Amino acid sequence: MKPLGVHNYFVYITTNKNKSVLYKGVTNNLNKRLDEHKKHAAQPKLNFTGRYKAFYLVYWERFQEIDHAIQREKQIKGWTRSKKKALIKDFNPEWRFLNEEIKN
């Protein structure tokens, strides 16, 4: 998933199988980062995504500038859970796990 511009940065939200936790992040390689989150779930639970098995992608945005992506991630992190859920629902009404859809 590259073509938008020379540089692509992603703000994303993952959840666990029960959709009870939300993890927000920013990366320049969404596929690789999701794979890392999934590997963390199989290892000792040293981080949030591993501890809660939050590697199911439910939301993402693409940016050409890293500063814009970081600013957006901080904005979303500051929101209430209900506002984050509304953002996800607008983008992904059924809260489908999108991991396979973004693989290229």
CSV table of C-alpha atoms in Angstrom, one decimal:
chain,number,residue,atom,x,y,z
A,1,MET,CA,0.0,0.0,0.0
A,2,LYS,CA,2.3,2.8,-1.2
A,3,PRO,CA,1.2,5.0,-4.1
A,4,LEU,CA,-0.3,8.1,-2.5
A,5,GLY,CA,3.1,9.9,-2.3
A,6,VAL,CA,6.8,9.3,-2.0
A,7,HIS,CA,6.3,9.0,1.7
A,8,ASN,CA,3.4,7.4,3.4
A,9,TYR,CA,2.6,7.5,7.1
A,10,PHE,CA,-0.3,5.9,8.8
A,11,VAL,CA,-2.3,6.6,12.0
A,12,TYR,CA,-4.1,3.4,13.0
A,13,ILE,CA,-6.3,1.8,15.6
A,14,THR,CA,-6.2,-1.8,16.6
A,15,THR,CA,-8.3,-3.8,19.0
A,16,ASN,CA,-8.4,-7.3,20.5
A,17,LYS,CA,-10.7,-10.1,19.4
A,18,ASN,CA,-13.5,-9.0,21.8
A,19,LYS,CA,-13.1,-5.3,20.7
A,20,SER,CA,-12.7,-4.3,24.4
A,21,VAL,CA,-9.4,-2.3,24.1
A,22,LEU,CA,-8.1,0.2,21.6
A,23,TYR,CA,-4.5,0.9,20.7
A,24,LYS,CA,-3.5,4.0,18.7
A,25,GLY,CA,-0.3,4.2,16.7
A,26,VAL,CA,1.6,5.8,13.9
A,27,THR,CA,3.9,4.1,11.4
A,28,ASN,CA,5.5,4.4,8.0
A,29,ASN,CA,4.8,0.7,7.2
A,30,LEU,CA,1.4,-0.5,8.3
A,31,ASN,CA,1.7,-4.1,7.2
A,32,LYS,CA,5.0,-4.5,9.0
A,33,ARG,CA,3.7,-2.8,12.2
A,34,LEU,CA,0.6,-5.1,12.3
A,35,ASP,CA,2.8,-8.1,11.9
A,36,GLU,CA,5.0,-6.8,14.9
A,37,HIS,CA,1.8,-6.4,17.0
A,38,LYS,CA,0.8,-9.9,16.2
A,39,LYS,CA,4.2,-11.3,17.1
A,40,HIS,CA,4.0,-9.4,20.4
A,41,ALA,CA,0.8,-11.3,21.3
A,42,ALA,CA,2.7,-14.6,21.0
A,43,GLN,CA,5.6,-13.5,23.3
A,44,PRO,CA,5.7,-12.6,27.0
A,45,LYS,CA,3.2,-9.8,27.6
A,46,LEU,CA,5.7,-6.9,27.8
A,47,ASN,CA,3.7,-4.3,26.0
A,48,PHE,CA,0.2,-3.2,25.5
A,49,THR,CA,-0.5,-4.9,22.2
A,50,GLY,CA,1.0,-8.2,23.4
A,51,ARG,CA,-0.7,-8.1,26.8
A,52,TYR,CA,-4.1,-7.4,25.3
A,53,LYS,CA,-3.6,-9.1,21.9
A,54,ALA,CA,-4.6,-5.9,20.3
A,55,PHE,CA,-3.4,-6.6,16.7
A,56,TYR,CA,-6.7,-6.4,14.8
A,57,LEU,CA,-6.8,-3.4,12.6
A,58,VAL,CA,-10.2,-1.5,12.6
A,59,TYR,CA,-9.1,2.0,11.5
A,60,TRP,CA,-6.4,3.7,9.6
A,61,GLU,CA,-5.6,7.1,7.9
A,62,ARG,CA,-2.8,7.8,5.5
A,63,PHE,CA,-0.6,11.0,5.5
A,64,GLN,CA,2.3,12.2,3.3
A,65,GLU,CA,3.9,14.2,6.1
A,66,ILE,CA,5.1,12.6,9.4
A,67,ASP,CA,4.3,15.7,11.3
A,68,HIS,CA,0.7,15.5,10.2
A,69,ALA,CA,0.4,11.9,11.2
A,70,ILE,CA,1.9,12.5,14.6
A,71,GLN,CA,-0.4,15.4,15.2
A,72,ARG,CA,-3.4,13.3,14.3
A,73,GLU,CA,-2.3,10.4,16.5
A,74,LYS,CA,-2.0,12.8,19.5
A,75,GLN,CA,-5.4,14.3,18.7
A,76,ILE,CA,-7.1,10.9,18.6
A,77,LYS,CA,-5.2,9.7,21.8
A,78,GLY,CA,-6.7,12.7,23.6
A,79,TRP,CA,-10.3,11.8,22.7
A,80,THR,CA,-12.7,10.0,24.9
A,81,ARG,CA,-13.3,6.3,24.2
A,82,SER,CA,-16.8,7.1,22.8
A,83,LYS,CA,-15.4,9.6,20.3
A,84,LYS,CA,-12.8,7.0,19.2
A,85,LYS,CA,-15.5,4.4,18.7
A,86,ALA,CA,-17.5,6.9,16.6
A,87,LEU,CA,-14.5,7.5,14.4
A,88,ILE,CA,-14.1,3.8,13.9
A,89,LYS,CA,-17.8,3.3,13.2
A,90,ASP,CA,-17.8,6.1,10.6
A,91,PHE,CA,-14.8,4.5,8.8
A,92,ASN,CA,-15.7,0.8,9.4
A,93,PRO,CA,-19.3,0.5,10.5
A,94,GLU,CA,-19.2,-3.3,11.2
A,95,TRP,CA,-15.8,-3.0,13.0
A,96,ARG,CA,-14.4,-5.6,10.6
A,97,PHE,CA,-10.8,-6.6,11.1
A,98,LEU,CA,-9.0,-5.0,8.1
A,99,ASN,CA,-5.6,-6.7,8.4
A,100,GLU,CA,-5.9,-8.8,5.3
A,101,GLU,CA,-7.5,-5.9,3.3
A,102,ILE,CA,-4.4,-3.7,3.6
A,103,LYS,CA,-1.9,-6.5,2.7
A,104,ASN,CA,-0.2,-6.1,-0.7
